[in-house]
């Protein structure tokens, strides 16, 4: 039997000055990430300086560091959260264990009810979502993994704050939004999360929703509690060692880069780590790891548990919400732009669409004669390299269609399970370029897109279009 620990609840954000040993550059870096998260992932550098209260030069140095770590992408005057930052959220969600264990049952409940379903845990006096299953409709729910809601103003919050066996949110969060939530208990009888069914008043009144979903919701919760009671502890893996100080990639603010490494040391097999274990896993000196932990404890990102430390759900405030609702074309966009600039040709992504393939992203260089294939264009699958890749995983595929004078080379983009989810192609006049050289560049770019897809999709669904 797996004993699921009570979800660590961070205190309300401290208004006191940080301890003397806290790492000031780490505090400033986390502040920048939070402001980017609150802005849905993108802010102009000048605006980031204004809302954070930091000097512009400080913001530039922090964002340059985050860019080198892959956590932020700098595009002209803007900073944008990048998919590798999801490694931080993944460490939190993995250590929590609830999304991995209970997520499939929440997915099934959403399918059975044809309504949106959420898993939420407490974060101080409020609640934070750790799993979301949304229904795609014209009038849809837009909650995201990592979103924070007020405890007294949401159905899950009422479950935690008032200990209710079934709580109803009758438009507390927003006019027109209704929800019903039920607690999930671990084998010791402690409430570890709340499951909520969310709808809107054009489909149900609050009372109607409660009546319609109470029975299947409670049955699903009983199944979740059985999973918690029967789940085996995760197999421990050998400790992962981070790079030594002299092996680190160059970063403008090294104390920020090292501090962020601490958050990714945790996982399902090691939800609680001592200072010595964190130092060993990250490759940091004990003194460096200790100062980072002091900083995180002050900010409510970790709590002490005996001699060890545990991540709190507040870690999800560092980029999870905007990154958890991305799509494959958005993930691929900067990689497509870099590839097009590198080879000087039109490149794009395609997905199956019946007997055709449909373009979901395209970047073309400016030149007198260029390939004009817009996003949404459908082409016969059997006449395109992308269609051959999507049909049978050909790697790579080369065609001289679908139009006289064109040549196309495509390679697959694979998801976490190794399945082909999209095709990446170069299409150009057949007298320009070499297919072998294109194939090598495509493989390299497809690998980068897949790496970002894999880290983003570990606990959330990423649509292929």
mmCIF file with all atom_site columns, N, CA and C in Angstrom, residues 2 10 66 85 89 103 119 130 171 187 189-190 210 227 253 286 301 335 349 354 420 452 458:
data_model
loop_
_atom_site.group_PDB
_atom_site.id
_atom_site.type_symbol
_atom_site.label_atom_id
_atom_site.label_alt_id
_atom_site.label_comp_id
_atom_site.label_asym_id
_atom_site.label_entity_id
_atom_site.label_seq_id
_atom_site.pdbx_PDB_ins_code
_atom_site.Cartn_x
_atom_site.Cartn_y
_atom_site.Cartn_z
_atom_site.occupancy
_atom_site.B_iso_or_equiv
_atom_site.pdbx_formal_charge
_atom_site.auth_seq_id
_atom_site.auth_comp_id
_atom_site.auth_asym_id
_atom_site.auth_atom_id
_atom_site.pdbx_PDB_model_num
ATOM 1  N N  . UNK A 1 2   ? 0.530   2.202  -0.805  1.00 0.00 ? 2   UNK A N  1
ATOM 2  C CA . UNK A 1 2   ? 1.262   3.451  -0.872  1.00 0.00 ? 2   UNK A CA 1
ATOM 3  C C  . UNK A 1 2   ? 0.654   4.443  0.103   1.00 0.00 ? 2   UNK A C  1
ATOM 4  N N  . UNK A 1 10  ? 1.925   25.620 1.526   1.00 0.00 ? 10  UNK A N  1
ATOM 5  C CA . UNK A 1 10  ? 2.820   26.729 1.805   1.00 0.00 ? 10  UNK A CA 1
ATOM 6  C C  . UNK A 1 10  ? 2.069   27.810 2.566   1.00 0.00 ? 10  UNK A C  1
ATOM 7  N N  . UNK A 1 66  ? 18.009  33.248 -18.120 1.00 0.00 ? 66  UNK A N  1
ATOM 8  C CA . UNK A 1 66  ? 16.902  32.324 -18.357 1.00 0.00 ? 66  UNK A CA 1
ATOM 9  C C  . UNK A 1 66  ? 16.881  31.856 -19.810 1.00 0.00 ? 66  UNK A C  1
ATOM 10 N N  . UNK A 1 85  ? 11.044  25.205 -19.423 1.00 0.00 ? 85  UNK A N  1
ATOM 11 C CA . UNK A 1 85  ? 10.695  25.603 -18.056 1.00 0.00 ? 85  UNK A CA 1
ATOM 12 C C  . UNK A 1 85  ? 9.703   24.637 -17.432 1.00 0.00 ? 85  UNK A C  1
ATOM 13 N N  . UNK A 1 89  ? 7.831   22.581 -13.303 1.00 0.00 ? 89  UNK A N  1
ATOM 14 C CA . UNK A 1 89  ? 6.485   22.148 -12.945 1.00 0.00 ? 89  UNK A CA 1
ATOM 15 C C  . UNK A 1 89  ? 6.384   20.629 -12.900 1.00 0.00 ? 89  UNK A C  1
ATOM 16 N N  . UNK A 1 103 ? -4.987  11.155 -12.558 1.00 0.00 ? 103 UNK A N  1
ATOM 17 C CA . UNK A 1 103 ? -5.335  11.805 -13.819 1.00 0.00 ? 103 UNK A CA 1
ATOM 18 C C  . UNK A 1 103 ? -6.135  10.939 -14.772 1.00 0.00 ? 103 UNK A C  1
ATOM 19 N N  . UNK A 1 119 ? -8.552  18.441 -10.937 1.00 0.00 ? 119 UNK A N  1
ATOM 20 C CA . UNK A 1 119 ? -8.001  18.030 -9.652  1.00 0.00 ? 119 UNK A CA 1
ATOM 21 C C  . UNK A 1 119 ? -7.308  19.251 -9.059  1.00 0.00 ? 119 UNK A C  1
ATOM 22 N N  . UNK A 1 130 ? -3.948  20.936 -10.435 1.00 0.00 ? 130 UNK A N  1
ATOM 23 C CA . UNK A 1 130 ? -2.812  20.076 -10.803 1.00 0.00 ? 130 UNK A CA 1
ATOM 24 C C  . UNK A 1 130 ? -3.163  19.126 -11.947 1.00 0.00 ? 130 UNK A C  1
ATOM 25 N N  . UNK A 1 171 ? -21.555 30.172 -9.400  1.00 0.00 ? 171 UNK A N  1
ATOM 26 C CA . UNK A 1 171 ? -21.067 31.404 -10.001 1.00 0.00 ? 171 UNK A CA 1
ATOM 27 C C  . UNK A 1 171 ? -20.226 32.239 -9.039  1.00 0.00 ? 171 UNK A C  1
ATOM 28 N N  . UNK A 1 187 ? -5.245  6.688  2.298   1.00 0.00 ? 187 UNK A N  1
ATOM 29 C CA . UNK A 1 187 ? -5.594  5.550  3.153   1.00 0.00 ? 187 UNK A CA 1
ATOM 30 C C  . UNK A 1 187 ? -5.716  5.892  4.634   1.00 0.00 ? 187 UNK A C  1
ATOM 31 N N  . UNK A 1 189 ? -7.175  8.586  5.686   1.00 0.00 ? 189 UNK A N  1
ATOM 32 C CA . UNK A 1 189 ? -8.370  9.398  5.854   1.00 0.00 ? 189 UNK A CA 1
ATOM 33 C C  . UNK A 1 189 ? -8.156  10.890 5.678   1.00 0.00 ? 189 UNK A C  1
ATOM 34 N N  . UNK A 1 190 ? -6.958  11.293 5.264   1.00 0.00 ? 190 UNK A N  1
ATOM 35 C CA . UNK A 1 190 ? -6.680  12.720 5.078   1.00 0.00 ? 190 UNK A CA 1
ATOM 36 C C  . UNK A 1 190 ? -7.083  13.165 3.676   1.00 0.00 ? 190 UNK A C  1
ATOM 37 N N  . UNK A 1 210 ? -25.222 19.549 -9.664  1.00 0.00 ? 210 UNK A N  1
ATOM 38 C CA . UNK A 1 210 ? -24.976 18.701 -8.489  1.00 0.00 ? 210 UNK A CA 1
ATOM 39 C C  . UNK A 1 210 ? -25.794 17.419 -8.563  1.00 0.00 ? 210 UNK A C  1
ATOM 40 N N  . UNK A 1 227 ? -7.165  3.490  -5.857  1.00 0.00 ? 227 UNK A N  1
ATOM 41 C CA . UNK A 1 227 ? -5.855  3.587  -6.510  1.00 0.00 ? 227 UNK A CA 1
ATOM 42 C C  . UNK A 1 227 ? -4.801  4.040  -5.509  1.00 0.00 ? 227 UNK A C  1
ATOM 43 N N  . UNK A 1 253 ? 23.803  35.227 -14.698 1.00 0.00 ? 253 UNK A N  1
ATOM 44 C CA . UNK A 1 253 ? 23.609  35.252 -13.252 1.00 0.00 ? 253 UNK A CA 1
ATOM 45 C C  . UNK A 1 253 ? 23.710  33.810 -12.768 1.00 0.00 ? 253 UNK A C  1
ATOM 46 N N  . UNK A 1 286 ? 27.108  22.158 -0.775  1.00 0.00 ? 286 UNK A N  1
ATOM 47 C CA . UNK A 1 286 ? 26.065  22.158 0.253   1.00 0.00 ? 286 UNK A CA 1
ATOM 48 C C  . UNK A 1 286 ? 25.669  23.578 0.642   1.00 0.00 ? 286 UNK A C  1
ATOM 49 N N  . UNK A 1 301 ? 7.987   28.052 -1.577  1.00 0.00 ? 301 UNK A N  1
ATOM 50 C CA . UNK A 1 301 ? 8.112   27.030 -2.617  1.00 0.00 ? 301 UNK A CA 1
ATOM 51 C C  . UNK A 1 301 ? 8.536   25.675 -2.064  1.00 0.00 ? 301 UNK A C  1
ATOM 52 N N  . UNK A 1 335 ? 11.507  27.085 -33.708 1.00 0.00 ? 335 UNK A N  1
ATOM 53 C CA . UNK A 1 335 ? 12.385  26.124 -34.380 1.00 0.00 ? 335 UNK A CA 1
ATOM 54 C C  . UNK A 1 335 ? 12.203  26.187 -35.895 1.00 0.00 ? 335 UNK A C  1
ATOM 55 N N  . UNK A 1 349 ? 4.898   22.394 -40.674 1.00 0.00 ? 349 UNK A N  1
ATOM 56 C CA . UNK A 1 349 ? 4.357   21.214 -40.003 1.00 0.00 ? 349 UNK A CA 1
ATOM 57 C C  . UNK A 1 349 ? 3.037   20.842 -40.647 1.00 0.00 ? 349 UNK A C  1
ATOM 58 N N  . UNK A 1 354 ? -8.078  13.321 -42.965 1.00 0.00 ? 354 UNK A N  1
ATOM 59 C CA . UNK A 1 354 ? -8.730  12.404 -43.897 1.00 0.00 ? 354 UNK A CA 1
ATOM 60 C C  . UNK A 1 354 ? -7.709  11.837 -44.866 1.00 0.00 ? 354 UNK A C  1
ATOM 61 N N  . UNK A 1 420 ? 4.196   9.011  -34.363 1.00 0.00 ? 420 UNK A N  1
ATOM 62 C CA . UNK A 1 420 ? 4.301   10.150 -35.272 1.00 0.00 ? 420 UNK A CA 1
ATOM 63 C C  . UNK A 1 420 ? 3.078   11.041 -35.074 1.00 0.00 ? 420 UNK A C  1
ATOM 64 N N  . UNK A 1 452 ? 11.059  19.598 -26.796 1.00 0.00 ? 452 UNK A N  1
ATOM 65 C CA . UNK A 1 452 ? 10.164  20.561 -26.149 1.00 0.00 ? 452 UNK A CA 1
ATOM 66 C C  . UNK A 1 452 ? 8.773   19.963 -25.947 1.00 0.00 ? 452 UNK A C  1
ATOM 67 N N  . UNK A 1 458 ? 4.365   16.009 -20.483 1.00 0.00 ? 458 UNK A N  1
ATOM 68 C CA . UNK A 1 458 ? 4.492   14.943 -19.491 1.00 0.00 ? 458 UNK A CA 1
ATOM 69 C C  . UNK A 1 458 ? 3.234   14.812 -18.635 1.00 0.00 ? 458 UNK A C  1
#
